[in-house]
mmCIF file of C-alpha atoms in Angstrom:
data_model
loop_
_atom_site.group_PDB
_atom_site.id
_atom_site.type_symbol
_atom_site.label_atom_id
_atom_site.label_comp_id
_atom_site.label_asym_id
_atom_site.label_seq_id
_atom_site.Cartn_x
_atom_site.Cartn_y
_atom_site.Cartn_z
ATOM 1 C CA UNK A 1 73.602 125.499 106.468
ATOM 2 C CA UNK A 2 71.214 127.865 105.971
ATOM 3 C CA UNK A 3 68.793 125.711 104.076
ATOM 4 C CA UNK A 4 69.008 123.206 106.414
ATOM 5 C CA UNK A 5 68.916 125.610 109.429
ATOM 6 C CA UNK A 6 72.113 124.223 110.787
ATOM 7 C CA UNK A 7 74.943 126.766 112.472
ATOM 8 C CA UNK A 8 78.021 127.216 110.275
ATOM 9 C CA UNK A 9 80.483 126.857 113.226
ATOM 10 C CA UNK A 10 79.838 123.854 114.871
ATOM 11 C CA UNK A 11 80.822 122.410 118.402
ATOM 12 C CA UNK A 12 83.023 118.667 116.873
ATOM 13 C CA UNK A 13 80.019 116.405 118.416
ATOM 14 C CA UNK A 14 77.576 117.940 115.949
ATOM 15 C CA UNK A 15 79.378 116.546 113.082
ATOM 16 C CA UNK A 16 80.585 113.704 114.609
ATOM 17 C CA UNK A 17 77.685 112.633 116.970
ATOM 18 C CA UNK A 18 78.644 109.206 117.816
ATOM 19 C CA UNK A 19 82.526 110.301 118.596
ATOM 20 C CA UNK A 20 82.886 110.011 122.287
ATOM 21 C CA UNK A 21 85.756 112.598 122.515
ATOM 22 C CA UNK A 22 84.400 114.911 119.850
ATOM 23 C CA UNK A 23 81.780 115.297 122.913
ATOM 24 C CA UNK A 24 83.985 116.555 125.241
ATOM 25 C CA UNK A 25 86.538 118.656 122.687
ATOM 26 C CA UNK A 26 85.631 122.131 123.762
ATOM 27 C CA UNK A 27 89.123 123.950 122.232
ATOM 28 C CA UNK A 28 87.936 123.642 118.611
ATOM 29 C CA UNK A 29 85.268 123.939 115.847
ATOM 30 C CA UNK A 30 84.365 122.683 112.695
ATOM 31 C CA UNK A 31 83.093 125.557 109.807
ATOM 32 C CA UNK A 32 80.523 123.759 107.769
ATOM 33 C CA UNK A 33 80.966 119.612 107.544
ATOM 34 C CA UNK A 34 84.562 120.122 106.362
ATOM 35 C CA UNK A 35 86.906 122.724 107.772
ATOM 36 C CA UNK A 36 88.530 121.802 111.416
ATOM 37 C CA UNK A 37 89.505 124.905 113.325
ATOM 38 C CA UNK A 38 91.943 124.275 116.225
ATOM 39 C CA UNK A 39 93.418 128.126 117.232
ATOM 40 C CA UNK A 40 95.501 128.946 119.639
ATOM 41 C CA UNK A 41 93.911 129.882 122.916
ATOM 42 C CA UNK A 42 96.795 130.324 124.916
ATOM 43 C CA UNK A 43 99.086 133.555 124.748
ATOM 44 C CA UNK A 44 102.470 133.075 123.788
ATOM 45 C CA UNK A 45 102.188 129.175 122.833
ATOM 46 C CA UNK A 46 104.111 127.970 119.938
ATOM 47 C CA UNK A 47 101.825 124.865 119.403
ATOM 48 C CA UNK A 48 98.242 123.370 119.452
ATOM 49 C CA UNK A 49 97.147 120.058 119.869
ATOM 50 C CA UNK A 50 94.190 119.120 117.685
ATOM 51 C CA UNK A 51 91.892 115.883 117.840
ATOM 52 C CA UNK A 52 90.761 114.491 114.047
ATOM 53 C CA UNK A 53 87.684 112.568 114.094
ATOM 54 C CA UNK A 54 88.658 109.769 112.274
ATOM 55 C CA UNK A 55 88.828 110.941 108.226
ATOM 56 C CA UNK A 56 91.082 112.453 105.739
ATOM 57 C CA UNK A 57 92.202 115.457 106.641
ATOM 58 C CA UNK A 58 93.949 118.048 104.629
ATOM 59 C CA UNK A 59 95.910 121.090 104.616
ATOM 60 C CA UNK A 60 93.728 124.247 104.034
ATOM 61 C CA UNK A 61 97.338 125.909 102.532
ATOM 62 C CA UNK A 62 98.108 123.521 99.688
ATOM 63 C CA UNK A 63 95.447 120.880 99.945
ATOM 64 C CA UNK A 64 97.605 118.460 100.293
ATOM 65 C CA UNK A 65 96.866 115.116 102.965
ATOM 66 C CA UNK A 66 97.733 116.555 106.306
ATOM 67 C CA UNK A 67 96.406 113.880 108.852
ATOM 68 C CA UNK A 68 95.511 110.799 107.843
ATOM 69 C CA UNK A 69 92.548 109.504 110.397
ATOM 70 C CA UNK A 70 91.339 106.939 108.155
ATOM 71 C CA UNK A 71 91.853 103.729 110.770
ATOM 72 C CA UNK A 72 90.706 105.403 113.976
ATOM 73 C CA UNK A 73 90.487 109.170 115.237
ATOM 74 C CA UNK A 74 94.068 110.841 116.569
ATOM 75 C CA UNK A 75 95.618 113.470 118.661
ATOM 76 C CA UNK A 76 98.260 115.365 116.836
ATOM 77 C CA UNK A 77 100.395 118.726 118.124
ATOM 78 C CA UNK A 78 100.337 121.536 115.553
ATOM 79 C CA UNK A 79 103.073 123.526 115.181
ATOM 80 C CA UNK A 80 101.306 127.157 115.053
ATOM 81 C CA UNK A 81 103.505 130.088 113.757
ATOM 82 C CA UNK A 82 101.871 133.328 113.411
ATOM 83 C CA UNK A 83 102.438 133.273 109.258
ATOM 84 C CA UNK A 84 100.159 130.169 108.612
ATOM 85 C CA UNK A 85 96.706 128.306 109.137
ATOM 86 C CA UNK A 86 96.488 124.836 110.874
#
């Protein structure tokens, strides 16, 4: 990013420019071109729900295939306990 003079932490439509609903996601934020943040914004909730722009996605914990996107972008609920990362 800094090469390239792009921001690290990204608003969704700046990766995904032609994604209609990455335009008007305003809850999370991508770090770099590959890391999706979606955190918790509201005290006391228990789960998030996340947009993927359509992709692989996997889990920052174990790497393993988290949400697979692939055919079209999707809407998923998150559980969020305090002892892990989405």
């Amino acid at each position: 990013a800094n090469s390239a003079g792009a921001t690290v932490a990204r608003a969704l439509w700046m990766n995904y420019p032609t994604d209609n609903t990455a335009l008007t996601i305003d809850s999370q934020f991508m770090l770099g071109s590959a890391v999706l943040v979606s955190p918790v914004i509201t005290q006391g909730a228990t789960s998030v729900d996340a947009y993927f722009p359509q992709g692989l996605w996997y889990s920052f914990q174990d790497r393993s295939l988290a949400i697979d996107a692939s055919a079209a972008s999707v809407m998923r609920t998150l559980d969020t306990p305090l002892t892990s990362v989405n």
